[in-house]
Coordinates of C-alpha atoms in Angstrom, one line a residue:
M1 CA 0.2 -0.2 0.3
K2 CA 2.6 2.4 0.8
K3 CA 4.4 1.3 -2.4
S4 CA 1.4 2.2 -4.4
I5 CA 0.7 5.8 -2.7
F6 CA 4.5 6.5 -2.8
L7 CA 4.5 5.6 -7.2
F8 CA 1.3 7.8 -7.1
I9 CA 3.0 10.7 -5.5
T10 CA 6.1 10.2 -7.6
V11 CA 3.9 10.0 -11.0
L12 CA 2.0 13.3 -9.9
T13 CA 4.8 14.9 -9.2
L14 CA 6.6 14.4 -12.2
S15 CA 3.3 15.1 -14.2
I16 CA 3.0 18.9 -12.5
R17 CA 6.5 19.3 -13.3
V18 CA 6.2 18.4 -17.1
A19 CA 3.1 20.9 -17.0
A20 CA 5.2 23.4 -15.7
Q21 CA 7.9 23.2 -17.8
E22 CA 5.2 23.1 -20.7
A23 CA 3.9 26.0 -19.5
G24 CA 7.0 28.3 -19.4
V25 CA 7.8 27.0 -23.2
A26 CA 7.3 29.9 -25.6
P27 CA 4.4 28.8 -28.5
T28 CA 7.5 29.4 -30.9
V29 CA 9.6 26.8 -29.6
K30 CA 6.4 24.5 -29.0
A31 CA 5.6 25.1 -33.0
L32 CA 9.2 23.8 -33.9
Y33 CA 8.4 19.9 -32.1
G34 CA 4.9 20.3 -32.6
T35 CA 4.6 17.8 -35.6
T36 CA 6.9 14.3 -35.4
E37 CA 8.2 11.8 -37.8
S38 CA 5.4 9.6 -36.8
D39 CA 2.6 11.9 -37.7
L40 CA 4.5 12.3 -41.0
R41 CA 4.5 8.4 -41.4
E42 CA 1.0 8.2 -40.3
W43 CA -0.5 10.8 -42.8
M44 CA 1.6 9.3 -45.6
D45 CA 0.7 5.9 -45.1
Y46 CA -3.0 7.1 -45.3
F47 CA -2.4 8.8 -48.4
V48 CA -0.3 6.3 -50.5
S49 CA -2.8 3.2 -49.1
P50 CA -5.4 1.5 -51.5
E51 CA -8.2 3.4 -49.6
C52 CA -7.4 6.4 -51.8
R53 CA -6.9 4.8 -54.8
G54 CA -4.2 7.2 -56.0
R55 CA -5.9 10.3 -55.3
L56 CA -7.0 11.4 -58.7
T57 CA -9.4 14.5 -58.4
G58 CA -13.1 13.7 -58.2
D59 CA -12.8 9.9 -57.4
I60 CA -13.8 8.4 -54.4
G61 CA -10.2 7.8 -53.1
F62 CA -9.5 11.5 -53.2
Q63 CA -12.6 12.2 -51.4
R64 CA -11.6 10.1 -48.6
A65 CA -8.4 11.8 -48.7
V66 CA -9.7 15.2 -48.4
A67 CA -12.0 14.1 -46.0
Y68 CA -9.3 12.7 -43.8
V69 CA -7.2 15.7 -44.2
A70 CA -10.5 18.1 -43.2
N71 CA -11.2 16.0 -39.7
L72 CA -7.4 16.8 -39.0
F73 CA -7.6 20.5 -39.4
G74 CA -10.7 20.4 -37.3
A75 CA -8.6 18.5 -34.8
W76 CA -5.8 20.9 -34.5
G77 CA -8.3 24.0 -34.3
L78 CA -7.9 25.3 -37.6
E79 CA -9.8 28.1 -38.8
L80 CA -12.5 27.3 -41.9
G81 CA -11.3 28.3 -44.8
G82 CA -13.2 27.1 -47.5
D83 CA -16.8 28.0 -48.8
N84 CA -20.2 27.7 -46.9
G85 CA -18.3 27.1 -43.5
S86 CA -16.1 24.5 -44.3
Y87 CA -12.4 23.5 -45.3
F88 CA -13.3 22.5 -48.8
Q89 CA -13.6 25.0 -52.1
N90 CA -15.4 23.0 -54.5
F91 CA -15.1 23.1 -58.0
P92 CA -16.1 21.0 -61.3
H93 CA -13.7 18.5 -62.3
P94 CA -14.6 15.5 -64.8
Y95 CA -12.6 12.8 -64.7
I96 CA -12.0 9.5 -65.9
E97 CA -11.4 6.0 -64.1
V98 CA -9.1 3.5 -65.8
K99 CA -10.4 -0.3 -65.0
E100 CA -8.8 -3.3 -65.9
G101 CA -8.7 -4.8 -69.5
A102 CA -5.9 -2.7 -71.3
C103 CA -4.0 -4.4 -73.5
F104 CA -1.3 -3.0 -76.6
K105 CA 0.3 -4.7 -79.5
L106 CA 2.5 -4.1 -82.1
Y107 CA 2.4 -5.6 -85.4
F108 CA 5.7 -6.2 -87.6
P109 CA 5.7 -7.1 -91.4
V110 CA 7.5 -10.4 -92.0
G111 CA 7.0 -11.5 -95.6
K112 CA 3.2 -11.4 -96.2
E113 CA 2.7 -11.9 -92.7
W114 CA 2.1 -9.9 -89.8
V115 CA 3.8 -10.8 -86.5
A116 CA 2.5 -9.3 -83.2
K117 CA 4.5 -8.3 -80.2
E118 CA 2.7 -7.6 -77.1
Y119 CA 4.1 -5.3 -74.4
P120 CA 3.9 -5.5 -70.4
Y121 CA 2.2 -2.9 -68.8
P122 CA 3.5 -0.4 -66.9
D123 CA 6.8 0.0 -68.0
H124 CA 6.4 -0.3 -71.4
Y125 CA 2.9 1.0 -72.1
M126 CA 0.4 2.6 -69.9
V127 CA -3.7 3.4 -70.7
G128 CA -4.0 7.1 -71.8
G129 CA -5.6 8.5 -68.5
T130 CA -8.4 10.6 -70.4
S131 CA -8.7 8.0 -73.4
D132 CA -12.4 7.0 -74.5
S133 CA -13.3 3.1 -73.7
G134 CA -12.9 1.0 -76.8
E135 CA -10.5 -1.2 -78.6
L136 CA -8.6 -0.3 -82.2
K137 CA -7.2 -3.5 -84.3
G138 CA -4.7 -3.6 -86.8
L139 CA -4.5 0.1 -87.6
D140 CA -1.7 1.7 -89.5
L141 CA 0.8 4.0 -87.6
V142 CA 1.8 7.6 -88.6
Y143 CA 4.5 9.3 -87.3
V144 CA 2.9 12.9 -86.5
G145 CA 6.3 14.7 -84.6
Y146 CA 5.0 16.8 -81.9
G147 CA 1.0 16.5 -83.2
I148 CA 0.8 20.3 -83.6
T149 CA -0.9 22.9 -86.4
A150 CA 0.2 26.1 -85.6
P151 CA -0.5 28.3 -88.2
E152 CA 1.0 31.9 -87.0
F153 CA 4.5 29.5 -87.2
N154 CA 4.0 28.2 -90.3
Y155 CA 4.2 24.9 -88.7
D156 CA 2.0 21.8 -89.1
D157 CA 3.2 18.1 -88.0
Y158 CA -0.2 17.1 -90.1
K159 CA 0.4 19.1 -93.7
G160 CA 0.3 16.3 -96.7
I161 CA -0.3 13.2 -94.1
D162 CA -3.6 11.0 -94.3
V163 CA -4.4 10.0 -90.7
K164 CA -7.8 9.4 -91.1
G165 CA -8.9 6.0 -89.2
K166 CA -5.2 5.9 -88.2
I167 CA -3.4 5.8 -84.8
V168 CA -0.8 8.7 -85.3
V169 CA 2.1 8.2 -83.1
C170 CA 3.4 11.6 -81.2
E171 CA 5.6 13.4 -79.0
R172 CA 5.3 15.2 -75.8
D173 CA 6.1 19.1 -75.8
I174 CA 7.2 21.3 -78.5
P175 CA 10.0 21.8 -80.9
Y176 CA 10.9 24.8 -79.8
Q177 CA 13.7 24.3 -77.1
G178 CA 15.3 27.8 -76.9
N179 CA 15.0 30.0 -74.2
D180 CA 13.8 33.4 -75.6
P181 CA 10.5 34.1 -73.3
E182 CA 8.6 35.8 -76.2
W183 CA 9.2 32.9 -77.9
Q184 CA 8.3 30.2 -75.5
K185 CA 5.3 32.1 -74.2
K186 CA 3.9 32.1 -77.8
W187 CA 4.6 27.9 -77.9
T188 CA 3.0 27.6 -74.4
P189 CA -0.1 26.5 -75.5
Y190 CA 0.6 23.9 -77.9
Q191 CA 2.4 22.0 -74.9
Y192 CA -0.6 20.7 -74.0
H193 CA -1.7 17.2 -74.1
N194 CA -5.4 17.7 -74.6
L195 CA -4.4 20.0 -77.8
K196 CA -2.7 17.4 -79.1
M197 CA -5.3 15.0 -78.2
T198 CA -8.5 17.3 -80.1
N199 CA -6.0 18.1 -83.1
A200 CA -5.5 14.3 -83.7
V201 CA -9.4 13.8 -83.9
A202 CA -9.6 17.0 -85.7
H203 CA -7.5 15.4 -88.4
G204 CA -9.7 12.3 -88.2
A205 CA -7.0 10.0 -86.2
A206 CA -8.7 6.9 -84.7
G207 CA -6.2 6.9 -82.0
M208 CA -2.5 7.7 -80.5
L209 CA 0.3 6.5 -79.0
Y210 CA 1.9 9.1 -77.0
I211 CA 5.7 8.7 -76.5
T212 CA 5.7 8.5 -72.4
T213 CA 5.5 6.1 -69.8
T214 CA 4.2 8.9 -67.5
G215 CA 0.4 8.5 -66.6
N216 CA -1.6 11.3 -68.1
P217 CA -4.9 12.1 -66.3
N218 CA -5.1 15.7 -67.8
P219 CA -8.2 16.8 -69.1
G220 CA -8.9 16.5 -72.8
W221 CA -11.2 13.8 -73.2
N222 CA -12.6 13.0 -76.8
K223 CA -15.3 10.5 -77.5
D224 CA -14.5 7.4 -79.4
F225 CA -10.8 8.4 -79.1
I226 CA -8.1 5.7 -77.7
Y227 CA -4.7 6.3 -76.8
A228 CA -2.0 4.6 -74.9
C229 CA 1.7 6.4 -73.5
I230 CA 4.5 4.2 -74.9
S231 CA 8.2 3.9 -73.9
D232 CA 11.1 5.0 -76.0
S233 CA 11.7 1.6 -76.3
V234 CA 8.7 0.9 -78.1
M235 CA 9.2 3.5 -79.8
K236 CA 12.8 2.0 -81.3
D237 CA 10.6 -1.2 -82.1
I238 CA 8.0 1.2 -83.9
F239 CA 11.2 2.7 -86.2
A240 CA 13.1 -0.5 -87.1
G241 CA 13.0 -1.1 -90.4
T242 CA 12.1 2.3 -91.4
G243 CA 15.4 3.2 -92.5
K244 CA 15.3 6.0 -90.0
N245 CA 16.7 7.0 -86.4
Y246 CA 14.2 8.0 -83.7
E247 CA 16.4 10.1 -81.8
E248 CA 18.4 12.1 -85.5
V249 CA 14.4 12.5 -86.5
K250 CA 13.4 14.3 -83.3
K251 CA 16.5 16.2 -83.0
N252 CA 16.3 17.4 -86.4
I253 CA 12.9 18.6 -86.2
N254 CA 14.1 20.6 -82.8
K255 CA 17.0 22.1 -85.1
T256 CA 15.2 22.7 -88.1
M257 CA 11.6 23.6 -86.6
K258 CA 10.3 21.9 -89.2
P259 CA 8.0 18.7 -89.2
H260 CA 9.1 15.3 -90.3
S261 CA 5.9 12.9 -90.8
F262 CA 5.7 10.0 -92.2
A263 CA 3.7 6.7 -92.9
I264 CA 5.1 3.2 -90.8
N265 CA 4.4 0.4 -92.3
K266 CA 3.3 -1.0 -88.9
K267 CA 0.2 -1.6 -87.3
A268 CA -1.1 -1.8 -83.6
D269 CA -4.1 -2.7 -81.5
I270 CA -5.1 -0.4 -78.7
K271 CA -7.6 -1.6 -76.2
V272 CA -8.3 0.1 -73.0
V273 CA -11.2 0.3 -70.6
T274 CA -12.1 3.5 -68.8
E275 CA -15.7 5.3 -67.4
F276 CA -16.0 8.8 -67.9
H277 CA -17.8 11.0 -65.0
P278 CA -18.8 14.7 -66.4
D279 CA -20.2 15.6 -63.5
G280 CA -17.2 14.8 -61.4
V281 CA -16.5 17.1 -58.2
G282 CA -12.8 18.1 -57.0
C283 CA -12.1 20.8 -54.2
N284 CA -9.3 22.1 -52.5
V285 CA -8.7 21.8 -48.9
I286 CA -8.1 25.1 -46.5
G287 CA -7.2 25.7 -43.1
M288 CA -6.2 29.0 -41.6
V289 CA -4.4 30.3 -37.9
K290 CA -5.8 34.1 -37.9
G291 CA -3.8 36.9 -37.6
T292 CA -4.1 39.1 -34.2
D293 CA -2.8 42.5 -35.1
P294 CA -5.8 44.5 -36.5
T295 CA -3.5 46.0 -38.8
L296 CA -1.6 42.8 -40.3
A297 CA -4.1 40.8 -39.9
P298 CA -5.2 40.9 -43.3
Q299 CA -2.5 40.2 -45.1
V300 CA -1.9 36.4 -45.5
I301 CA 0.9 34.0 -45.7
M302 CA -0.1 30.9 -47.0
A303 CA 1.5 27.5 -47.8
G304 CA 0.5 25.0 -50.1
A305 CA 0.8 21.5 -52.1
H306 CA -1.2 19.3 -54.3
L307 CA -2.7 16.3 -52.5
D308 CA -3.8 14.9 -56.0
H309 CA -2.1 12.1 -57.8
I310 CA -3.2 9.9 -60.7
G311 CA -5.1 7.3 -59.7
M312 CA -5.7 3.7 -60.5
M313 CA -4.6 3.2 -63.9
P314 CA -5.8 0.6 -63.3
V315 CA -3.0 -0.6 -60.6
L316 CA -3.1 2.1 -57.7
M317 CA -0.5 4.6 -58.6
P318 CA 0.9 6.1 -55.1
G319 CA 1.9 8.6 -55.5
A320 CA 4.0 9.1 -52.4
L321 CA 7.0 11.7 -53.6
D322 CA 4.3 13.2 -55.9
N323 CA 2.8 14.6 -54.0
A324 CA 2.1 13.3 -50.6
S325 CA 5.5 14.4 -49.5
G326 CA 4.5 18.2 -50.0
S327 CA 1.1 17.4 -48.4
V328 CA 2.1 16.2 -45.3
I329 CA 4.8 18.7 -44.8
V330 CA 2.0 21.6 -45.6
M331 CA 0.0 19.6 -42.9
G332 CA 2.8 19.4 -40.5
A333 CA 3.6 23.3 -40.1
A334 CA -0.2 23.5 -39.6
K335 CA -0.6 21.0 -37.2
A336 CA 2.7 22.6 -35.7
L337 CA 1.4 26.1 -35.6
A338 CA -2.5 26.0 -34.8
T339 CA -1.9 23.4 -31.9
S340 CA 1.3 25.3 -30.5
G341 CA -0.8 28.3 -28.9
Y342 CA 1.3 30.6 -31.2
K343 CA -0.7 33.8 -32.2
P344 CA 0.5 35.2 -35.5
R345 CA 0.7 38.8 -36.4
R346 CA -0.6 37.9 -39.8
T347 CA -2.9 35.3 -41.1
L348 CA -1.4 32.1 -42.1
V349 CA -3.4 29.8 -44.7
F350 CA -2.5 26.2 -45.6
V351 CA -4.0 24.9 -48.8
L352 CA -4.1 21.8 -49.8
F353 CA -4.5 21.4 -54.0
G354 CA -7.1 19.5 -55.7
G355 CA -6.6 19.2 -59.6
E356 CA -3.1 19.9 -59.9
E357 CA -2.4 16.8 -62.0
T358 CA -5.1 17.6 -64.5
G359 CA -3.7 20.9 -65.5
L360 CA -3.3 22.9 -62.2
V361 CA -6.9 23.4 -62.2
G362 CA -7.6 23.9 -58.2
S363 CA -5.0 26.3 -57.4
K364 CA -6.3 28.2 -60.9
Y365 CA -10.1 28.0 -59.3
L366 CA -8.7 29.4 -56.0
A367 CA -6.2 32.3 -57.2
D368 CA -9.8 33.1 -59.1
N369 CA -11.9 32.9 -56.4
F370 CA -9.4 34.0 -53.3
M371 CA -11.1 34.6 -49.6
T372 CA -9.3 38.2 -50.1
D373 CA -7.7 40.6 -52.6
L374 CA -4.7 38.6 -53.7
G375 CA -2.5 41.5 -53.0
N376 CA -3.0 40.7 -49.5
I377 CA -0.9 37.5 -50.0
K378 CA 2.6 38.5 -48.8
A379 CA 3.9 35.4 -49.6
L380 CA 2.9 31.5 -51.0
F381 CA 5.3 28.7 -50.4
N382 CA 4.7 26.1 -52.7
I383 CA 5.7 22.4 -52.1
D384 CA 5.7 19.6 -54.8
C385 CA 7.8 16.4 -54.3
L386 CA 9.6 17.2 -51.7
G387 CA 11.0 13.9 -49.8
T388 CA 14.2 12.8 -50.9
G389 CA 18.0 14.2 -50.8
Y390 CA 19.9 15.7 -48.1
G391 CA 19.5 19.4 -48.4
L392 CA 17.2 22.1 -48.4
A393 CA 16.5 25.1 -51.1
A394 CA 14.5 27.8 -52.1
R395 CA 13.5 29.6 -55.0
A396 CA 11.9 32.9 -56.3
A397 CA 11.6 35.2 -59.1
Q398 CA 14.5 37.9 -59.0
K399 CA 12.3 40.2 -58.3
Y400 CA 10.8 38.7 -55.2
S401 CA 14.2 37.4 -53.9
S402 CA 14.0 39.0 -50.6
L403 CA 11.8 36.1 -49.8
I404 CA 14.7 33.6 -50.0
N405 CA 16.4 35.5 -47.0
Y406 CA 13.5 34.5 -44.4
V407 CA 14.0 30.8 -45.7
E408 CA 17.8 31.0 -45.3
N409 CA 17.7 32.6 -42.0
A410 CA 15.2 29.9 -40.8
N411 CA 17.6 27.0 -41.7
N412 CA 20.7 28.8 -40.6
N413 CA 19.1 29.2 -37.3
T414 CA 16.9 26.3 -36.6
V415 CA 17.2 23.3 -39.2
K416 CA 21.0 23.7 -40.4
R417 CA 20.8 21.6 -43.1
P418 CA 23.0 22.4 -46.4
F419 CA 21.3 25.0 -48.3
R420 CA 20.6 25.9 -51.9
S421 CA 19.0 29.6 -53.0
Q422 CA 18.2 30.0 -56.7
E423 CA 16.8 33.6 -58.0
G424 CA 14.9 32.5 -61.5
S425 CA 13.2 34.4 -64.3
N426 CA 10.7 37.3 -63.7
E427 CA 8.3 36.0 -66.6
I428 CA 7.5 32.5 -66.6
I429 CA 9.3 31.2 -69.5
T430 CA 8.5 27.3 -69.7
R431 CA 4.8 25.8 -69.4
P432 CA 3.5 26.1 -65.7
R433 CA 3.8 23.3 -64.5
T434 CA 3.2 23.7 -60.6
D435 CA 0.3 25.5 -58.8
D436 CA 2.1 28.8 -57.8
A437 CA 2.4 29.4 -61.3
N438 CA -1.3 30.2 -61.4
F439 CA -0.5 33.1 -58.2
F440 CA 2.7 34.1 -59.7
V441 CA 1.1 35.2 -63.0
K442 CA -1.3 37.4 -61.0
G443 CA 1.5 39.3 -59.1
V444 CA 1.5 37.1 -55.8
P445 CA 5.3 36.5 -54.4
T446 CA 5.4 33.0 -54.5
V447 CA 8.6 30.5 -53.6
R448 CA 9.3 27.1 -54.1
L449 CA 10.8 25.0 -51.5
F450 CA 12.6 21.6 -52.5
A451 CA 15.3 19.1 -51.8
F452 CA 18.6 18.0 -53.4
G453 CA 21.2 15.7 -53.2
A454 CA 19.0 12.1 -54.3
D455 CA 21.3 9.7 -55.1
F456 CA 18.9 8.0 -57.4
A457 CA 15.7 8.9 -59.1
T458 CA 12.2 8.3 -58.0
P459 CA 10.1 6.5 -60.5
Y460 CA 7.4 9.7 -61.7
H461 CA 3.8 8.8 -62.7
H462 CA 4.5 5.4 -62.3
P463 CA 3.3 2.3 -59.7
G464 CA 7.0 3.0 -58.1
D465 CA 6.7 5.9 -56.7
V466 CA 6.2 4.5 -53.4
K467 CA 6.9 5.8 -49.7
E468 CA 9.9 3.2 -48.9
L469 CA 11.9 5.5 -51.1
L470 CA 11.3 8.8 -49.0
N471 CA 13.5 10.1 -46.6
F472 CA 11.4 11.5 -43.7
D473 CA 14.0 13.0 -42.0
I474 CA 14.5 15.8 -44.7
M475 CA 10.5 16.1 -44.5
K476 CA 10.6 16.5 -40.9
D477 CA 13.2 19.1 -41.2
C478 CA 11.1 20.8 -43.7
V479 CA 8.1 21.0 -41.7
K480 CA 10.2 22.8 -38.8
L481 CA 11.7 24.9 -41.8
L482 CA 8.3 26.1 -42.9
T483 CA 7.3 26.2 -39.4
Q484 CA 9.8 29.0 -38.5
T485 CA 9.8 30.6 -41.8
M486 CA 6.1 31.3 -41.3
M487 CA 6.3 32.8 -38.0
D488 CA 9.1 35.0 -38.5
M489 CA 6.7 36.3 -41.8
G490 CA 4.0 36.5 -39.3
E491 CA 5.7 38.8 -37.2
A492 CA 7.6 40.8 -39.4
E493 CA 7.0 44.6 -39.3
S494 CA 7.1 44.9 -42.8
L495 CA 7.0 42.2 -45.3
E496 CA 7.4 43.8 -48.9
A497 CA 9.0 40.8 -51.5
Q498 CA 11.5 42.7 -53.4
A499 CA 14.5 41.9 -55.4
R500 CA 17.5 41.2 -52.6

């Protein structure tokens, strides 16, 4: 009995002592340790699980993922930042579900016969994520370069080529490879996958083989149009026996800026099973820690990452690095700052975007429908694919580069990782590929946080993008870096991004 009483008193004394110690710890210090590696692993486990089905925006798996985030935001006490008293900002988002049953075969002429070669999924071909459901059998192939018709450049990959009822073989991107900002702006619209699909349909093609083995859920569904993505090794098989070298043909198009389209003496079967959901809905998840300074509270420091990935194609695409990694980092900062008792002078906003993989849809919707004037956003930090390597880095346009100083100081004083700063162009001279671009073009100062030093390449838009390849230690330190940076910015007397 005496032993039990002694143990009780000891535990009570320790509890009182710990409580007293915690009471004396500043919220700014608590925030730095408010998120653990176990938290990041737990959230990651859920996002890459079969239950979330690869998180394709609109799909039930994505809906489960955003509900999971909203429940956590509520538990941490974040203010509601979405529509109608919720954490959700909904937007229309048609999507396509890829199902089992796909097949791809290439037919080679051998004498008077055709010999078939079937390719394994997903390393040599993948289902086109916006293909209609159907089957093409034994159709002729035609190489159409980049699949672009651009009268203003006197450039047309389809000129003089008959593709009606045939399968076109098409490159990604554009032939212009230079760095002139004006030329890149002019060519940018022609880089989009959906435009290439629509152009093929307009010329009467029945289907397409798209030269990339990355899954592609971008918008651009066309009824009865069937396509699949293929690897470079398949492309070499297609060119075999043509008397042409694939790499040389592509290089020559880029060099001369002139098409080199031709019919190929091969045929192909493409079978795709999909289900189109025209009434799909996507959303952004938004939580806030409101500012307390009457003058500075309307100003916003925002952190964002896209939660969506490419779904089931039809195997699970976990999307661990892309971009469950960035999502859990933003969530980590949100938890740390919301539960620490920290009261910022400026308002802190945390966003998990939907629809990034389908063309930056969610970030565009938020940029067009923000809760306040976009001029109130003093900085937007975007995190996409930060989960490998050993060093941390920040990139901003030269005109906003003073914001990098906050990140670098936070690293030097708190995280102490190898650090790199990059000043980019004041213009977007390549196709916008990350969510911050939709804010940047509207004059919002943006900063991209990323890591460096990885000694391997994580498979992109592929089943191999798994959590086992991630470095949770670098992610945990990025949470700390983002948390400290947002606190420093939240307290600054003046916060105007400029060239440093």
